[in-house]
Structure formats: structure tokens, C-alpha cells
CSV table of C-alpha atoms in Angstrom, one decimal:
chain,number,residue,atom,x,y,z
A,1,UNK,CA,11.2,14.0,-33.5
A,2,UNK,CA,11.5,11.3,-30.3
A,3,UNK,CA,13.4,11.6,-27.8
A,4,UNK,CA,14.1,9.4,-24.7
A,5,UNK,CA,13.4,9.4,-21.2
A,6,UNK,CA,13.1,7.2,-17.7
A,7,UNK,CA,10.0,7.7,-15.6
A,8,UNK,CA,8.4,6.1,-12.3
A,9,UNK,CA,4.5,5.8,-13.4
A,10,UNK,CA,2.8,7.6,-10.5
A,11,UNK,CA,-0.9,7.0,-12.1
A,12,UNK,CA,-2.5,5.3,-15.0
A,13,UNK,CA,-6.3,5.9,-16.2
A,14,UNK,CA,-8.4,4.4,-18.8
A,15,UNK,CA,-8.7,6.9,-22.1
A,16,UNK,CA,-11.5,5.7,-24.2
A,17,UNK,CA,-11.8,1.9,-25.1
A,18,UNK,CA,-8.4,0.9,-25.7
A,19,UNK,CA,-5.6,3.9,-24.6
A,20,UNK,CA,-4.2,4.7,-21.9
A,21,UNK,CA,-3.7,8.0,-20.2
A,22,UNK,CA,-0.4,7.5,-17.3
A,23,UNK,CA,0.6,10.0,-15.1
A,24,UNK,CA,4.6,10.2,-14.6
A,25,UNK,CA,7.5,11.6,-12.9
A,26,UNK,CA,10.9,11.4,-14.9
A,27,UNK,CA,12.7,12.9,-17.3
A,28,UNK,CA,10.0,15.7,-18.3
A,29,UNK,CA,9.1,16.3,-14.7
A,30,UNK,CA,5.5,15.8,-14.1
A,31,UNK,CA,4.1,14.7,-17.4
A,32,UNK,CA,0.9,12.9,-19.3
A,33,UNK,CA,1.8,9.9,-21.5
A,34,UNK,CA,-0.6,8.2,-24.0
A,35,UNK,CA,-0.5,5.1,-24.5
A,36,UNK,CA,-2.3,4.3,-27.7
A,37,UNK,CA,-4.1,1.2,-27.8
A,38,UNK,CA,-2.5,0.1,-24.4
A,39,UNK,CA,-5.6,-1.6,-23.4
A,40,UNK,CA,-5.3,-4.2,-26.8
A,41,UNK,CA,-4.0,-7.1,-26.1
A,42,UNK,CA,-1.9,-7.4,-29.3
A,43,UNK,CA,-0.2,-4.4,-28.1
A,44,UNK,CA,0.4,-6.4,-24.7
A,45,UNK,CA,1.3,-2.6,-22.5
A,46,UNK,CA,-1.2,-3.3,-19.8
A,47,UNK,CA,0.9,-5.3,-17.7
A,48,UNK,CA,4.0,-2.9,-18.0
A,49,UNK,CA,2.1,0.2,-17.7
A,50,UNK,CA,1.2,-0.3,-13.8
A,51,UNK,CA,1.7,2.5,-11.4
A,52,UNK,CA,4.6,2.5,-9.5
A,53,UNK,CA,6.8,0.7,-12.5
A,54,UNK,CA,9.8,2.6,-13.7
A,55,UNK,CA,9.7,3.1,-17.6
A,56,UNK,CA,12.2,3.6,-20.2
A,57,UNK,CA,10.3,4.8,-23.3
A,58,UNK,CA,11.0,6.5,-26.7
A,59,UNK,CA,8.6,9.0,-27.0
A,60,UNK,CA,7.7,12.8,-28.8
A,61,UNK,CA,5.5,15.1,-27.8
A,62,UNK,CA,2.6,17.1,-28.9
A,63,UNK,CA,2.1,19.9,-26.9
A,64,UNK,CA,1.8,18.8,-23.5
A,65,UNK,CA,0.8,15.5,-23.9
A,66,UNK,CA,3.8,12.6,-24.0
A,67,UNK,CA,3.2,9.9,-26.8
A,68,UNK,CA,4.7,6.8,-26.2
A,69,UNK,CA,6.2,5.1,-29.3
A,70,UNK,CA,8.1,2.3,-27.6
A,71,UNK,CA,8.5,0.8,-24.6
A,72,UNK,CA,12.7,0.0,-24.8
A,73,UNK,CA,12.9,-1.2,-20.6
A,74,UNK,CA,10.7,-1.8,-17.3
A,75,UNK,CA,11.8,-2.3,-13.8
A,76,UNK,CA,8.5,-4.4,-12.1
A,77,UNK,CA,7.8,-2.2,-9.2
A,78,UNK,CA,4.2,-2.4,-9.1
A,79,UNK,CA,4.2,-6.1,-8.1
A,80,UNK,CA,5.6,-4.4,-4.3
A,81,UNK,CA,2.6,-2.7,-3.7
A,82,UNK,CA,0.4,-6.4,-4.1
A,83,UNK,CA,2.0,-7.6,-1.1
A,84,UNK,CA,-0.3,-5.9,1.7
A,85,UNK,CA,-2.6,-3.2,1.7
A,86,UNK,CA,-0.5,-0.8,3.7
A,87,UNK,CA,2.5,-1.1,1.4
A,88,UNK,CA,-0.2,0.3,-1.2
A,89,UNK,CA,-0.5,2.9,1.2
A,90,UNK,CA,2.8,4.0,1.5
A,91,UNK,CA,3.9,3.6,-2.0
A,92,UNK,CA,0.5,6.2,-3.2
A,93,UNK,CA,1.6,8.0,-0.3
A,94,UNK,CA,4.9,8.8,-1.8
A,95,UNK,CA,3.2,9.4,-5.0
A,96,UNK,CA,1.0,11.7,-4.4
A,97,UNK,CA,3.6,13.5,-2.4
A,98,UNK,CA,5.6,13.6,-5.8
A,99,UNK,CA,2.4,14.6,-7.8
A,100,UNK,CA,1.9,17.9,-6.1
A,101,UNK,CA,5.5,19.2,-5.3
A,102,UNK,CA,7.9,17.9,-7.9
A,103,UNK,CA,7.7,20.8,-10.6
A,104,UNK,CA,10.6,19.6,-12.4
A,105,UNK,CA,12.8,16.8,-12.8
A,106,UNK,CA,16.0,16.8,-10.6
A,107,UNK,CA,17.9,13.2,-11.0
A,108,UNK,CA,18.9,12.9,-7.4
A,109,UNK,CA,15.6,13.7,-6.3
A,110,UNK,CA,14.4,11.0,-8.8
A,111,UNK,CA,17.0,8.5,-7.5
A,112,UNK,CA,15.4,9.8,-3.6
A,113,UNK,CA,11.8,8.7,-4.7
A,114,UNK,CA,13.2,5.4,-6.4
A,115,UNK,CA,14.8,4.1,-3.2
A,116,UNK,CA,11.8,5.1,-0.7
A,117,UNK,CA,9.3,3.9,-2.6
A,118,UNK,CA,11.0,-0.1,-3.0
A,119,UNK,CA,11.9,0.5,0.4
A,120,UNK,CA,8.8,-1.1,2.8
A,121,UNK,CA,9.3,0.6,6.3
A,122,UNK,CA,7.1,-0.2,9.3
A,123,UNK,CA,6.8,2.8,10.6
A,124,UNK,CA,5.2,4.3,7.2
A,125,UNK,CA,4.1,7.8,8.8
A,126,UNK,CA,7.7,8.6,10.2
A,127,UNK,CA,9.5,7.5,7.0
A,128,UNK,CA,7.3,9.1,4.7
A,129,UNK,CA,8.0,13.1,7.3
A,130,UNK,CA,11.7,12.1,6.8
A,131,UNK,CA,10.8,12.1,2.7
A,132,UNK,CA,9.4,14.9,2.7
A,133,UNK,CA,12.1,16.8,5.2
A,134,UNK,CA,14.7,15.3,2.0
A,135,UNK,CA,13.3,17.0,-0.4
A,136,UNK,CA,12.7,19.9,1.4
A,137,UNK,CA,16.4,20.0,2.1
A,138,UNK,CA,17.7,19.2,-1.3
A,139,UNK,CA,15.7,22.2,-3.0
A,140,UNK,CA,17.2,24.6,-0.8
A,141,UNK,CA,13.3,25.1,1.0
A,142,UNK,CA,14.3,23.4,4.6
A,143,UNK,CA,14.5,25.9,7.7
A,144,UNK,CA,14.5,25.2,11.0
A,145,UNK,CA,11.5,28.3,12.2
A,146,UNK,CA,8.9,26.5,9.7
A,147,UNK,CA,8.6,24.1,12.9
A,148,UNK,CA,7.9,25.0,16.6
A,149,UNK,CA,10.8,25.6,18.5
A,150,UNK,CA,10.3,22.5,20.9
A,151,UNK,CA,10.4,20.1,17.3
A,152,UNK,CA,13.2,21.3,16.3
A,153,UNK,CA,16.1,18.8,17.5
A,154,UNK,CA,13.2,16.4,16.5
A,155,UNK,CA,13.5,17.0,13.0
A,156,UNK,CA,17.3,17.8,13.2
A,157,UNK,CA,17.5,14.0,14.7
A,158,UNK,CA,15.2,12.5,11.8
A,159,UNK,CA,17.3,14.6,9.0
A,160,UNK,CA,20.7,13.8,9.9
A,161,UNK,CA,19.9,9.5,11.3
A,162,UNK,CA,21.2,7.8,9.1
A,163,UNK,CA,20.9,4.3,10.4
A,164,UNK,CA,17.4,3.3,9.2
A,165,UNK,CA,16.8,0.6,12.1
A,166,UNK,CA,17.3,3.2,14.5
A,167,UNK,CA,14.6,4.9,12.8
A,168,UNK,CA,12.5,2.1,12.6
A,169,UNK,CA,12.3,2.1,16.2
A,170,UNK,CA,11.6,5.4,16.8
A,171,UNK,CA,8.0,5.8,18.3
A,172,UNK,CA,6.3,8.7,17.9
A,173,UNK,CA,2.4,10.5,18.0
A,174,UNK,CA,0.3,10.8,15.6
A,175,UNK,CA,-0.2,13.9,16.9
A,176,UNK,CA,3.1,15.0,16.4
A,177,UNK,CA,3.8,13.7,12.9
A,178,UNK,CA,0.8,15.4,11.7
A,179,UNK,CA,1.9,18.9,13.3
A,180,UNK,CA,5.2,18.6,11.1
A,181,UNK,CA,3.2,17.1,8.4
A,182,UNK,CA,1.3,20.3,8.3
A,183,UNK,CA,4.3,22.9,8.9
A,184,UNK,CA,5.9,21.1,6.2
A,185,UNK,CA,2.6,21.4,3.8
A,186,UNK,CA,2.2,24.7,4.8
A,187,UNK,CA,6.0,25.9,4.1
A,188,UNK,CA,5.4,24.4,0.9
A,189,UNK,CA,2.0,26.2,-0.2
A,190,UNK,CA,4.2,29.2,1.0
A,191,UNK,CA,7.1,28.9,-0.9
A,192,UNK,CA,6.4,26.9,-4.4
């Protein structure tokens, strides 16, 4: 039986000579598609298969392994991270983010990781907190006592901003991003 379903293509790996093994996010959560013979030429998925590329595929499934059986629509996504090196970096950034704590699919959460990761922000580190603080928030996970009392109208400020250039121009430590990059982290090995 096949089924359809969107996804954002958060990996892709080489199975054998001619598949193709992609790691998504979308309508199955975190899944594995095959991509038989994606590597052929004839077949002419390569291109289209790109992490980062949003997917609209007919598929079925054995076991839990996702077999693609067509490809019906792509938006070209992949062609964002090309532009500079630290663009790559914030795009896998968001990615793996996705890869470890989305369990299941939620289609507003999707729609959260779709705009962030076209979005190119230049302060990547600060962005990608406010992401993550998102997503705590929208599965019900965000507290203010996971953060040190002091952070706190910090992270209430970054939350509730909703004018991005403000954001933009917000300077901050490293030091202090990676203390709420942590409580966050360490929330989330607590609580999922």
C-alpha cells in the first residue's frame, strides 16, 4: 500500500553502488528512505535527493525502512547551503538539532524548521538558542528554573522579540550562549 508524505532531507548516504539511504524529517517523524537506484543516472534522483531539500514523495514502507516509489514535488533548498561555508553550518546545525530531539512529526514544528533553516542570520549562534527555546516552548518542555536565575529575562527577551533585526543586533558571549546551550541540552536529556 503507498502512502504520501512531505519531508525536509536532513542526511543522505551512499547504500551500495547505486541506492541511496536519506535521513528525513516529515510526515513519519524521523525516518530512513531508500532510494533505489538513486545513484543511476537514468533514474536522475541525485540531484533532488540533496540534504536540506524538501520532498514530496509516494512511498510504503517495510518495516522501518521508507521506500520511495516516486518523487511527485521538490523545493531546491540545498542550493542555500552552497553559498558560504557558514550557511552550511547553520543549516547542519539546525539539522542535527532536528535529528536528535524531534521524536515525532508536529506540522507547526515542521513549518518552524522550514522557515529557520531558508532563513540565513548573521548571528548564527543566537538564532539557532532562540530555535531551540521554540521548540522547547511549543512541546510544552520550556521553564524558566532550567536556566540560572540571572538568564532568565535574557531568554524571556530572545523568546518573546519578535522583530528579527533587533535580534540581529544583539551581541552576546560565547560564553553565555553555550551556558543556555547546555541548560537547554541538559533539560532535554532530562525530560525526552
Amino acid at each position: 500500500m503507498s502512502a504520501k508524505g512531505s519531508f525536509l532531507i536532513l542526511k543522505r548516504y551512499r547504500a551500495g553502488d547505486e541506492d541511496i539511504i536519506l535521513k528525513v524529517y516529515g510526515t513519519c517523524g524521523i525516518a530512513k528512505v531508500l532510494v533505489p537506484s538513486g545513484f543511476r543516472v537514468e533514474r536522475g534522483l541525485s540531484g533532488y535527493t540533496e540534504p536540506f531539500n524538501f520532498v514530496s514523495i509516494v512511498y510504503k514502507q517495510a518495516g522501518n525502512v521508507i521506500i520511495l516509489q516516486d518523487l511527485l514535488e521538490v523545493e531546491f533548498l540545498a542550493y542555500l547551503s552552497l553559498e558560504d561555508y557558514k550557511r552550511y553550518v547553520w543549516m547542519n546545525s539546525l539539522a542535527l538539532f532536528v535529528e536528535r530531539w524531534f521524536l515525532q512529526y508536529d506540522p507547526e514544528l515542521f513549518n518552524i524548521l522550514l522557515f529557520y533553516i531558508s532563513m540565513y542570520p548573521e548571528n548564527h549562534d543566537l538564532f539557532l538558542l532562540r530555535f531551540k527555546l521554540e521548540f522547547l516552548k511549543h512541546m510544552g518542555l520550556y521553564k524558566e528554573d532550567i536556566f540560572e536565575e540571572r538568564l532568565r529575562g535574557f531568554v524571556k527577551r530572545l523568546i518573546e522579540e519578535r522583530s528579527l533585526k533587533k535580534l540581529e543586533r544583539l551581541r552576546v558571549s560565547r560564553e553565555l550562549i553555550t551556558k543556555l546551550d547546555q541548560a537547554i541540552e541538559s533539560h532535554l536529556s532530562s525530560s525526552l
